[in-house]
PDB file of C-alpha atoms and ligand atoms in Angstrom:
ATOM      1  CA  MET D 125      27.370  23.265  12.165  1.00 33.00           C
ATOM      2  CA  ASN D 126      29.302  20.439  10.559  1.00 37.00           C
ATOM      3  CA  ARG D 127      27.275  20.310   7.026  1.00 39.00           C
ATOM      4  CA  GLN D 128      28.990  16.860   6.470  1.00 45.00           C
ATOM      5  CA  SER D 129      27.937  14.884   9.717  1.00 44.00           C
ATOM      6  CA  THR D 130      24.366  16.139   9.892  1.00 53.00           C
ATOM      7  CA  PRO D 131      22.777  14.059   7.187  1.00 58.00           C
ATOM      8  CA  SER D 132      24.575  10.942   8.447  1.00 64.00           C
ATOM      9  CA  LYS D 133      23.420  11.562  12.175  1.00 60.00           C
ATOM     10  CA  THR D 134      19.650  12.044  11.016  1.00 71.00           C
ATOM     11  CA  ALA D 135      19.845   8.742   8.999  1.00 74.00           C
ATOM     12  CA  THR D 136      21.023   7.096  12.105  1.00 92.00           C
ATOM     13  CA  VAL D 137      18.364   8.186  14.167  1.00 94.00           C
ATOM     14  CA  TYR D 138      15.871   7.163  11.284  1.00 96.00           C
ATOM     15  CA  GLU D 139      17.435   3.746  11.229  1.00 96.00           C
ATOM     16  CA  ARG D 140      17.444   3.198  14.815  1.00 97.00           C
ATOM     17  CA  GLN D 141      13.553   4.154  14.713  1.00 97.00           C
ATOM     18  CA  ARG D 142      12.979   1.975  11.796  1.00 98.00           C
ATOM     19  CA  LEU D 143      14.418  -1.050  13.645  1.00 97.00           C
ATOM     20  CA  ALA D 144      12.354  -0.310  16.848  1.00 98.00           C
ATOM     21  CA  LEU D 145       9.250  -0.185  14.395  1.00 98.00           C
ATOM     22  CA  LEU D 146      10.071  -3.614  13.177  1.00 98.00           C
ATOM     23  CA  ASP D 147      10.087  -4.992  16.744  1.00 98.00           C
ATOM     24  CA  VAL D 148       6.595  -3.357  17.318  1.00 98.00           C
ATOM     25  CA  LEU D 149       5.331  -5.260  13.997  1.00 98.00           C
ATOM     26  CA  ARG D 150       6.773  -8.585  15.278  1.00 98.00           C
ATOM     27  CA  SER D 151       5.272  -8.358  18.496  1.00 98.00           C
ATOM     28  CA  ARG D 152       1.890  -7.429  16.660  1.00 97.00           C
ATOM     29  CA  GLY D 153       2.189 -10.661  14.771  1.00 96.00           C
ATOM     30  CA  ILE D 154       4.062  -9.950  11.672  1.00 98.00           C
ATOM     31  CA  HIS D 155       6.159 -13.192  11.153  1.00 97.00           C
ATOM     32  CA  ASP D 156       7.382 -12.752   7.491  1.00 98.00           C
ATOM     33  CA  GLU D 157      10.847 -11.696   7.776  1.00 97.00           C
ATOM     34  CA  ARG D 158      11.225 -10.999   3.996  1.00 98.00           C
ATOM     35  CA  VAL D 159       8.237  -8.372   4.731  1.00 98.00           C
ATOM     36  CA  LEU D 160      10.121  -7.000   7.702  1.00 98.00           C
ATOM     37  CA  SER D 161      13.428  -6.690   5.890  1.00 98.00           C
ATOM     38  CA  ALA D 162      11.879  -5.029   3.078  1.00 98.00           C
ATOM     39  CA  MET D 163      10.347  -2.376   5.246  1.00 98.00           C
ATOM     40  CA  ASN D 164      13.668  -2.004   6.745  1.00 98.00           C
ATOM     41  CA  ALA D 165      15.262  -1.117   3.467  1.00 98.00           C
ATOM     42  CA  ILE D 166      12.937   1.750   2.730  1.00 98.00           C
ATOM     43  CA  PRO D 167      13.257   5.406   4.005  1.00 98.00           C
ATOM     44  CA  ARG D 168       9.727   5.763   5.101  1.00 98.00           C
ATOM     45  CA  GLU D 169      10.472   9.391   6.350  1.00 97.00           C
ATOM     46  CA  GLN D 170      10.620  10.353   2.661  1.00 98.00           C
ATOM     47  CA  PHE D 171       7.198   9.159   1.990  1.00 98.00           C
ATOM     48  CA  VAL D 172       5.443  11.671   4.425  1.00 98.00           C
ATOM     49  CA  PRO D 173       5.141  15.492   4.385  1.00 98.00           C
ATOM     50  CA  GLN D 174       8.135  17.260   5.882  1.00 97.00           C
ATOM     51  CA  ALA D 175       6.422  18.450   8.946  1.00 97.00           C
ATOM     52  CA  MET D 176       5.714  14.620   9.662  1.00 97.00           C
ATOM     53  CA  MET D 177       9.366  13.220   9.070  1.00 97.00           C
ATOM     54  CA  GLY D 178       9.708  13.101  13.018  1.00 96.00           C
ATOM     55  CA  ARG D 179       6.689  10.723  13.028  1.00 98.00           C
ATOM     56  CA  ALA D 180       7.487   8.576  10.058  1.00 98.00           C
ATOM     57  CA  TYR D 181       8.191   5.279  12.396  1.00 98.00           C
ATOM     58  CA  GLU D 182       5.214   5.604  14.487  1.00 98.00           C
ATOM     59  CA  ASP D 183       3.083   2.692  13.898  1.00 98.00           C
ATOM     60  CA  SER D 184       0.343   5.051  12.744  1.00 98.00           C
ATOM     61  CA  ALA D 185      -1.323   6.297   9.681  1.00 98.00           C
ATOM     62  CA  LEU D 186      -0.229   9.935   8.672  1.00 98.00           C
ATOM     63  CA  PRO D 187      -1.787  12.629   6.458  1.00 98.00           C
ATOM     64  CA  ILE D 188      -0.388  13.505   2.896  1.00 98.00           C
ATOM     65  CA  ASP D 189      -1.717  15.531   0.170  1.00 97.00           C
ATOM     66  CA  ASN D 190      -5.427  15.818  -1.090  1.00 96.00           C
ATOM     67  CA  ARG D 191      -6.598  14.687   2.430  1.00 96.00           C
ATOM     68  CA  GLN D 192      -5.257  11.123   2.012  1.00 98.00           C
ATOM     69  CA  THR D 193      -2.988   8.836   4.196  1.00 98.00           C
ATOM     70  CA  ILE D 194       0.120   6.938   4.162  1.00 98.00           C
ATOM     71  CA  SER D 195      -1.269   3.602   5.780  1.00 98.00           C
ATOM     72  CA  GLN D 196      -0.281   2.501   9.211  1.00 98.00           C
ATOM     73  CA  PRO D 197       3.301   0.592   8.978  1.00 98.00           C
ATOM     74  CA  TYR D 198       1.183  -2.448  10.555  1.00 98.00           C
ATOM     75  CA  THR D 199      -1.377  -2.612   8.054  1.00 98.00           C
ATOM     76  CA  VAL D 200       1.169  -2.267   5.170  1.00 98.00           C
ATOM     77  CA  ALA D 201       3.039  -5.076   6.823  1.00 98.00           C
ATOM     78  CA  LEU D 202      -0.080  -7.341   7.096  1.00 98.00           C
ATOM     79  CA  MET D 203      -1.500  -6.671   3.677  1.00 98.00           C
ATOM     80  CA  THR D 204       2.078  -7.398   2.000  1.00 98.00           C
ATOM     81  CA  GLN D 205       2.254 -10.576   4.194  1.00 98.00           C
ATOM     82  CA  GLU D 206      -1.181 -11.832   3.006  1.00 98.00           C
ATOM     83  CA  LEU D 207      -0.116 -11.345  -0.462  1.00 98.00           C
ATOM     84  CA  LYS D 208       2.676 -13.733  -0.089  1.00 97.00           C
ATOM     85  CA  VAL D 209       4.963 -11.875  -2.474  1.00 98.00           C
ATOM     86  CA  ARG D 210       7.566 -13.413  -4.559  1.00 97.00           C
ATOM     87  CA  PRO D 211       9.872 -12.109  -7.088  1.00 97.00           C
ATOM     88  CA  SER D 212       8.316 -11.053 -10.552  1.00 96.00           C
ATOM     89  CA  MET D 213       5.017 -11.676  -9.265  1.00 98.00           C
ATOM     90  CA  ARG D 214       2.617  -9.211 -10.949  1.00 98.00           C
ATOM     91  CA  ILE D 215       0.967  -7.044  -8.559  1.00 98.00           C
ATOM     92  CA  LEU D 216      -1.807  -4.373  -9.108  1.00 99.00           C
ATOM     93  CA  GLU D 217      -1.934  -1.760  -6.278  1.00 99.00           C
ATOM     94  CA  ILE D 218      -5.253   0.365  -6.169  1.00 99.00           C
ATOM     95  CA  GLY D 219      -4.457   3.759  -4.087  1.00 98.00           C
ATOM     96  CA  THR D 220      -0.806   4.820  -4.700  1.00 98.00           C
ATOM     97  CA  GLY D 221      -1.099   7.470  -2.223  1.00 98.00           C
ATOM     98  CA  SER D 222       2.358   8.294  -0.962  1.00 98.00           C
ATOM     99  CA  GLY D 223       3.974   5.316  -3.007  1.00 99.00           C
ATOM    100  CA  TYR D 224       5.126   3.565   0.252  1.00 99.00           C
ATOM    101  CA  GLN D 225       3.250   0.404  -0.144  1.00 99.00           C
ATOM    102  CA  ALA D 226       4.416   0.212  -3.839  1.00 99.00           C
ATOM    103  CA  ALA D 227       7.953   0.697  -2.616  1.00 99.00           C
ATOM    104  CA  VAL D 228       7.432  -2.462  -0.293  1.00 98.00           C
ATOM    105  CA  LEU D 229       6.035  -4.442  -3.039  1.00 98.00           C
ATOM    106  CA  ALA D 230       8.993  -3.515  -5.450  1.00 98.00           C
ATOM    107  CA  GLN D 231      11.452  -3.719  -2.843  1.00 98.00           C
ATOM    108  CA  LEU D 232      10.196  -7.663  -2.613  1.00 98.00           C
ATOM    109  CA  GLY D 233      10.933  -7.890  -6.329  1.00 98.00           C
ATOM    110  CA  ALA D 234       7.332  -7.928  -7.686  1.00 98.00           C
ATOM    111  CA  ASP D 235       6.603  -6.171 -10.902  1.00 98.00           C
ATOM    112  CA  VAL D 236       4.194  -3.351  -9.753  1.00 98.00           C
ATOM    113  CA  ILE D 237       1.461  -1.324 -11.379  1.00 98.00           C
ATOM    114  CA  SER D 238      -0.152   1.147  -9.179  1.00 98.00           C
ATOM    115  CA  ILE D 239      -3.345   3.363  -9.895  1.00 98.00           C
ATOM    116  CA  GLU D 240      -4.119   6.373  -8.033  1.00 98.00           C
ATOM    117  CA  ARG D 241      -7.180   8.831  -8.781  1.00 98.00           C
ATOM    118  CA  HIS D 242      -5.311  12.029  -7.547  1.00 98.00           C
ATOM    119  CA  PRO D 243      -2.803  13.035 -10.266  1.00 98.00           C
ATOM    120  CA  LEU D 244      -0.946  15.218  -7.763  1.00 98.00           C
ATOM    121  CA  LEU D 245      -0.302  12.247  -5.374  1.00 98.00           C
ATOM    122  CA  SER D 246       0.524  10.023  -8.446  1.00 98.00           C
ATOM    123  CA  GLN D 247       3.028  12.227  -9.765  1.00 98.00           C
ATOM    124  CA  LYS D 248       4.930  12.879  -6.589  1.00 98.00           C
ATOM    125  CA  ALA D 249       4.863   9.231  -5.845  1.00 98.00           C
ATOM    126  CA  ARG D 250       5.990   8.497  -9.438  1.00 98.00           C
ATOM    127  CA  THR D 251       9.094  11.049  -8.844  1.00 98.00           C
ATOM    128  CA  LEU D 252       9.942   9.814  -5.315  1.00 98.00           C
ATOM    129  CA  LEU D 253       9.797   5.905  -6.308  1.00 98.00           C
ATOM    130  CA  ALA D 254      12.160   6.609  -9.335  1.00 98.00           C
ATOM    131  CA  SER D 255      14.622   8.546  -7.114  1.00 98.00           C
ATOM    132  CA  LEU D 256      14.867   5.626  -4.700  1.00 98.00           C
ATOM    133  CA  GLY D 257      15.551   3.297  -7.770  1.00 98.00           C
ATOM    134  CA  TYR D 258      11.881   1.643  -7.855  1.00 98.00           C
ATOM    135  CA  ASN D 259      10.679   0.712 -11.146  1.00 97.00           C
ATOM    136  CA  VAL D 260       6.743   0.889 -10.396  1.00 98.00           C
ATOM    137  CA  ASN D 261       4.207   1.698 -13.179  1.00 98.00           C
ATOM    138  CA  CYS D 262       2.228   4.420 -11.725  1.00 98.00           C
ATOM    139  CA  ARG D 263      -0.923   5.343 -13.606  1.00 98.00           C
ATOM    140  CA  ILE D 264      -3.833   7.808 -12.944  1.00 98.00           C
ATOM    141  CA  GLY D 265      -7.334   6.600 -13.044  1.00 98.00           C
ATOM    142  CA  ASP D 266     -10.250   4.849 -11.394  1.00 98.00           C
ATOM    143  CA  GLY D 267      -8.498   1.817 -10.037  1.00 98.00           C
ATOM    144  CA  THR D 268     -12.033   0.160  -8.868  1.00 98.00           C
ATOM    145  CA  ILE D 269     -12.009  -0.940 -12.793  1.00 98.00           C
ATOM    146  CA  GLY D 270      -8.660  -2.315 -12.614  1.00 98.00           C
ATOM    147  CA  TYR D 271      -5.990  -2.272 -15.098  1.00 98.00           C
ATOM    148  CA  ARG D 272      -6.982  -4.462 -18.242  1.00 97.00           C
ATOM    149  CA  ASP D 273      -3.492  -3.989 -19.873  1.00 96.00           C
ATOM    150  CA  GLY D 274      -1.724  -5.686 -17.051  1.00 96.00           C
ATOM    151  CA  GLU D 275      -4.061  -8.642 -16.271  1.00 98.00           C
ATOM    152  CA  PRO D 276      -4.261 -11.225 -15.006  1.00 98.00           C
ATOM    153  CA  TYR D 277      -2.507 -10.489 -11.767  1.00 98.00           C
ATOM    154  CA  ASP D 278      -1.051 -12.827  -9.200  1.00 98.00           C
ATOM    155  CA  GLY D 279      -2.028 -10.350  -6.549  1.00 98.00           C
ATOM    156  CA  ILE D 280      -4.079  -7.326  -6.125  1.00 99.00           C
ATOM    157  CA  ILE D 281      -3.913  -4.966  -3.104  1.00 99.00           C
ATOM    158  CA  VAL D 282      -6.570  -2.218  -2.727  1.00 98.00           C
ATOM    159  CA  THR D 283      -5.272   0.397   0.122  1.00 98.00           C
ATOM    160  CA  ALA D 284      -8.872   2.219   0.224  1.00 98.00           C
ATOM    161  CA  GLY D 285     -11.890   0.939   1.880  1.00 98.00           C
ATOM    162  CA  ALA D 286     -14.622  -0.531  -0.539  1.00 98.00           C
ATOM    163  CA  PRO D 287     -18.247  -1.032   0.038  1.00 98.00           C
ATOM    164  CA  ASP D 288     -17.984  -4.672  -1.667  1.00 98.00           C
ATOM    165  CA  VAL D 289     -15.195  -6.712  -3.156  1.00 98.00           C
ATOM    166  CA  PRO D 290     -14.949  -4.869  -6.641  1.00 98.00           C
ATOM    167  CA  GLU D 291     -15.935  -7.369  -9.210  1.00 98.00           C
ATOM    168  CA  PRO D 292     -13.576  -6.111 -11.901  1.00 98.00           C
ATOM    169  CA  LEU D 293     -10.802  -6.519  -9.730  1.00 98.00           C
ATOM    170  CA  ALA D 294     -11.765 -10.059  -8.679  1.00 98.00           C
ATOM    171  CA  ARG D 295     -11.878 -11.028 -12.518  1.00 98.00           C
ATOM    172  CA  GLN D 296      -8.511  -9.617 -13.469  1.00 98.00           C
ATOM    173  CA  LEU D 297      -6.914 -12.071 -10.899  1.00 98.00           C
ATOM    174  CA  ALA D 298      -4.957 -15.071 -12.321  1.00 98.00           C
ATOM    175  CA  ILE D 299      -6.257 -18.421 -11.069  1.00 98.00           C
ATOM    176  CA  GLY D 300      -4.455 -18.719  -7.798  1.00 98.00           C
ATOM    177  CA  GLY D 301      -4.167 -15.245  -7.429  1.00 98.00           C
ATOM    178  CA  VAL D 302      -5.061 -13.246  -4.215  1.00 98.00           C
ATOM    179  CA  LEU D 303      -6.800 -10.075  -3.782  1.00 98.00           C
ATOM    180  CA  VAL D 304      -6.296  -8.160  -0.554  1.00 98.00           C
ATOM    181  CA  VAL D 305      -9.074  -5.618  -0.037  1.00 98.00           C
ATOM    182  CA  PRO D 306     -10.874  -3.760   3.021  1.00 98.00           C
ATOM    183  CA  VAL D 307     -14.466  -4.016   2.772  1.00 98.00           C
ATOM    184  CA  GLY D 308     -17.446  -2.553   4.797  1.00 98.00           C
ATOM    185  CA  PRO D 309     -18.851   0.789   5.973  1.00 97.00           C
ATOM    186  CA  ARG D 310     -16.973   3.984   5.348  1.00 94.00           C
ATOM    187  CA  ASP D 311     -15.829   4.591   8.988  1.00 93.00           C
ATOM    188  CA  GLN D 312     -14.750   0.815   9.657  1.00 96.00           C
ATOM    189  CA  GLN D 313     -13.871  -2.191   7.516  1.00 98.00           C
ATOM    190  CA  THR D 314     -12.691  -5.878   7.557  1.00 98.00           C
ATOM    191  CA  LEU D 315      -9.771  -6.783   5.714  1.00 98.00           C
ATOM    192  CA  TYR D 316     -10.643  -9.782   3.334  1.00 98.00           C
ATOM    193  CA  ARG D 317      -8.150 -11.957   1.589  1.00 98.00           C
ATOM    194  CA  VAL D 318     -10.017 -13.346  -1.733  1.00 98.00           C
ATOM    195  CA  THR D 319      -8.482 -16.118  -3.603  1.00 98.00           C
ATOM    196  CA  ARG D 320      -9.470 -17.211  -7.225  1.00 98.00           C
ATOM    197  CA  THR D 321      -9.889 -20.790  -7.296  1.00 98.00           C
ATOM    198  CA  GLY D 322     -11.406 -21.362 -10.705  1.00 98.00           C
ATOM    199  CA  PRO D 323     -12.569 -19.352 -13.900  1.00 98.00           C
ATOM    200  CA  GLU D 324     -15.914 -18.565 -11.697  1.00 98.00           C
ATOM    201  CA  ALA D 325     -14.762 -19.462  -8.304  1.00 98.00           C
ATOM    202  CA  TRP D 326     -13.293 -17.345  -5.479  1.00 98.00           C
ATOM    203  CA  THR D 327     -13.063 -17.957  -1.752  1.00 98.00           C
ATOM    204  CA  ALA D 328     -12.841 -15.216   0.906  1.00 98.00           C
ATOM    205  CA  GLU D 329     -11.225 -15.173   4.416  1.00 98.00           C
ATOM    206  CA  GLU D 330     -11.435 -12.329   7.133  1.00 98.00           C
ATOM    207  CA  ARG D 331      -8.145 -10.866   8.207  1.00 96.00           C
ATOM    208  CA  GLY D 332      -9.422  -8.661  10.758  1.00 95.00           C
ATOM    209  CA  PRO D 333     -10.711  -4.746  11.477  1.00 96.00           C
ATOM    210  CA  CYS D 334      -9.174  -2.047   9.722  1.00 96.00           C
ATOM    211  CA  LYS D 335      -9.843   1.464   8.821  1.00 96.00           C
ATOM    212  CA  PHE D 336      -9.229   3.181   5.360  1.00 97.00           C
ATOM    213  CA  VAL D 337     -10.039   6.352   3.398  1.00 97.00           C
ATOM    214  CA  PRO D 338     -12.790   5.322   1.092  1.00 97.00           C
ATOM    215  CA  LEU D 339     -12.231   4.010  -2.317  1.00 98.00           C
ATOM    216  CA  ILE D 340     -14.104   6.286  -4.838  1.00 98.00           C
ATOM    217  CA  GLY D 341     -15.076   5.006  -8.111  1.00 98.00           C
ATOM    218  CA  ARG D 342     -17.453   3.039 -10.371  1.00 97.00           C
ATOM    219  CA  SER D 343     -17.258   0.019  -8.195  1.00 97.00           C
ATOM    220  CA  GLY D 344     -16.440   1.893  -5.204  1.00 98.00           C
ATOM    221  CA  TRP D 345     -18.098   4.784  -3.219  1.00 97.00           C
ATOM    222  CA  ASP D 346     -19.547   7.675  -4.861  1.00 95.00           C
ATOM    223  CA  GLU D 347     -17.360  10.732  -4.847  1.00 84.00           C
ATOM    224  CA  ALA D 348     -17.681  13.235  -1.965  1.00 69.00           C
ATOM    225  CA  ILE D 349     -16.496  16.554  -1.496  1.00 51.00           C
ATOM    226  CA  GLY D 350     -12.711  16.871  -0.697  1.00 52.00           C
ATOM    227  CA  GLN D 351     -11.882  13.231  -1.276  1.00 65.00           C
TER     228      GLN D 351
HETATM  229  N1  SAM C 584      -0.880   2.947  -0.622  1.00 61.86           N
HETATM  230  C1  SAM C 584      -0.821   4.250   0.005  1.00 61.86           C
HETATM  231  C2  SAM C 584       0.548   4.557   0.517  1.00 61.86           C
HETATM  232  O1  SAM C 584       1.221   3.628   0.668  1.00 61.86           O
HETATM  233  O2  SAM C 584       0.719   5.459   0.855  1.00 61.86           O
HETATM  234  C3  SAM C 584      -2.042   4.583   0.877  1.00 61.86           C
HETATM  235  C4  SAM C 584      -3.145   4.950   0.181  1.00 61.86           C
HETATM  236  S1  SAM C 584      -4.268   5.891   0.767  1.00 61.86           S
HETATM  237  C5  SAM C 584      -4.921   4.981   2.205  1.00 61.86           C
HETATM  238  C6  SAM C 584      -5.776   5.372  -0.142  1.00 61.86           C
HETATM  239  C7  SAM C 584      -5.337   6.101  -1.671  1.00 61.86           C
HETATM  240  O3  SAM C 584      -6.589   5.488  -2.314  1.00 61.86           O
HETATM  241  C8  SAM C 584      -5.499   7.614  -1.731  1.00 61.86           C
HETATM  242  O4  SAM C 584      -4.458   8.071  -2.284  1.00 61.86           O
HETATM  243  C9  SAM C 584      -6.859   7.791  -2.521  1.00 61.86           C
HETATM  244  O5  SAM C 584      -6.940   8.905  -3.369  1.00 61.86           O
HETATM  245  C10 SAM C 584      -6.821   6.613  -3.435  1.00 61.86           C
HETATM  246  N2  SAM C 584      -8.100   6.044  -4.211  1.00 61.86           N
HETATM  247  C11 SAM C 584      -9.445   6.105  -3.549  1.00 61.86           C
HETATM  248  N3  SAM C 584     -10.176   5.710  -4.477  1.00 61.86           N
HETATM  249  C12 SAM C 584      -9.466   5.511  -5.606  1.00 61.86           C
HETATM  250  C13 SAM C 584      -9.627   4.707  -6.872  1.00 61.86           C
HETATM  251  N4  SAM C 584     -11.011   4.520  -7.338  1.00 61.86           N
HETATM  252  N5  SAM C 584      -8.537   4.536  -7.630  1.00 61.86           N
HETATM  253  C14 SAM C 584      -7.405   4.837  -7.267  1.00 61.86           C
HETATM  254  N6  SAM C 584      -6.866   5.359  -6.310  1.00 61.86           N
HETATM  255  C15 SAM C 584      -7.957   5.519  -5.289  1.00 61.86           C
END
């Protein structure tokens, strides 16, 4: 076996699969080429368990540690597109998981704080993101109460399903800021784009059905065994 050539061959296979995935996302209505090019720059295979690397560029959610998931690429692209990320925007992510969504936001130049309730996931994501050169502030805790130290945020993205829009998060938005959040029953949600239009005013638009693991915490669902 040629040890030198194996990694580059593998990289080429992943690169091809990544480009094919981008075409799938375009065909599903993702039109923001900045989002697509950010996703093209990120090795998703490194964010999934080793046994799943061959499936990293399927348009599907995959299992990670602590019985959680790395979100489906289409969902990551759609939520990122809805945030209209610009360089230096201050973004809070709730649900670091694998760290992939945080990498996409950082690749777009955002200043990202990401909160995860499972310490193991947060630590693994922090290490991986740093090794790839992404400067993401990974915190451990209950993200449903937000993160007061960084407020107000231009964008907040919740990557777990909430029973209602968590009020602390809506209140930590800057005026004009956008909260993208899946809301609904535990097994099926609707994606909402909530915009803060004034000190006590918000508007909400529906962005279609989605399915996430539950958001567990003070302004989310009660804790359940194994989640
Ligand atoms: N954004 C992740 C990624 O790119 O891999 C996917 C996130 S996964 C679908 C949802 C994550 O939200 C899980 O890792 C879960 O532990 C986390 N989570 C659930 N409730 C939370 C809370 N109150 N605060 C922080 N994280 C939470």
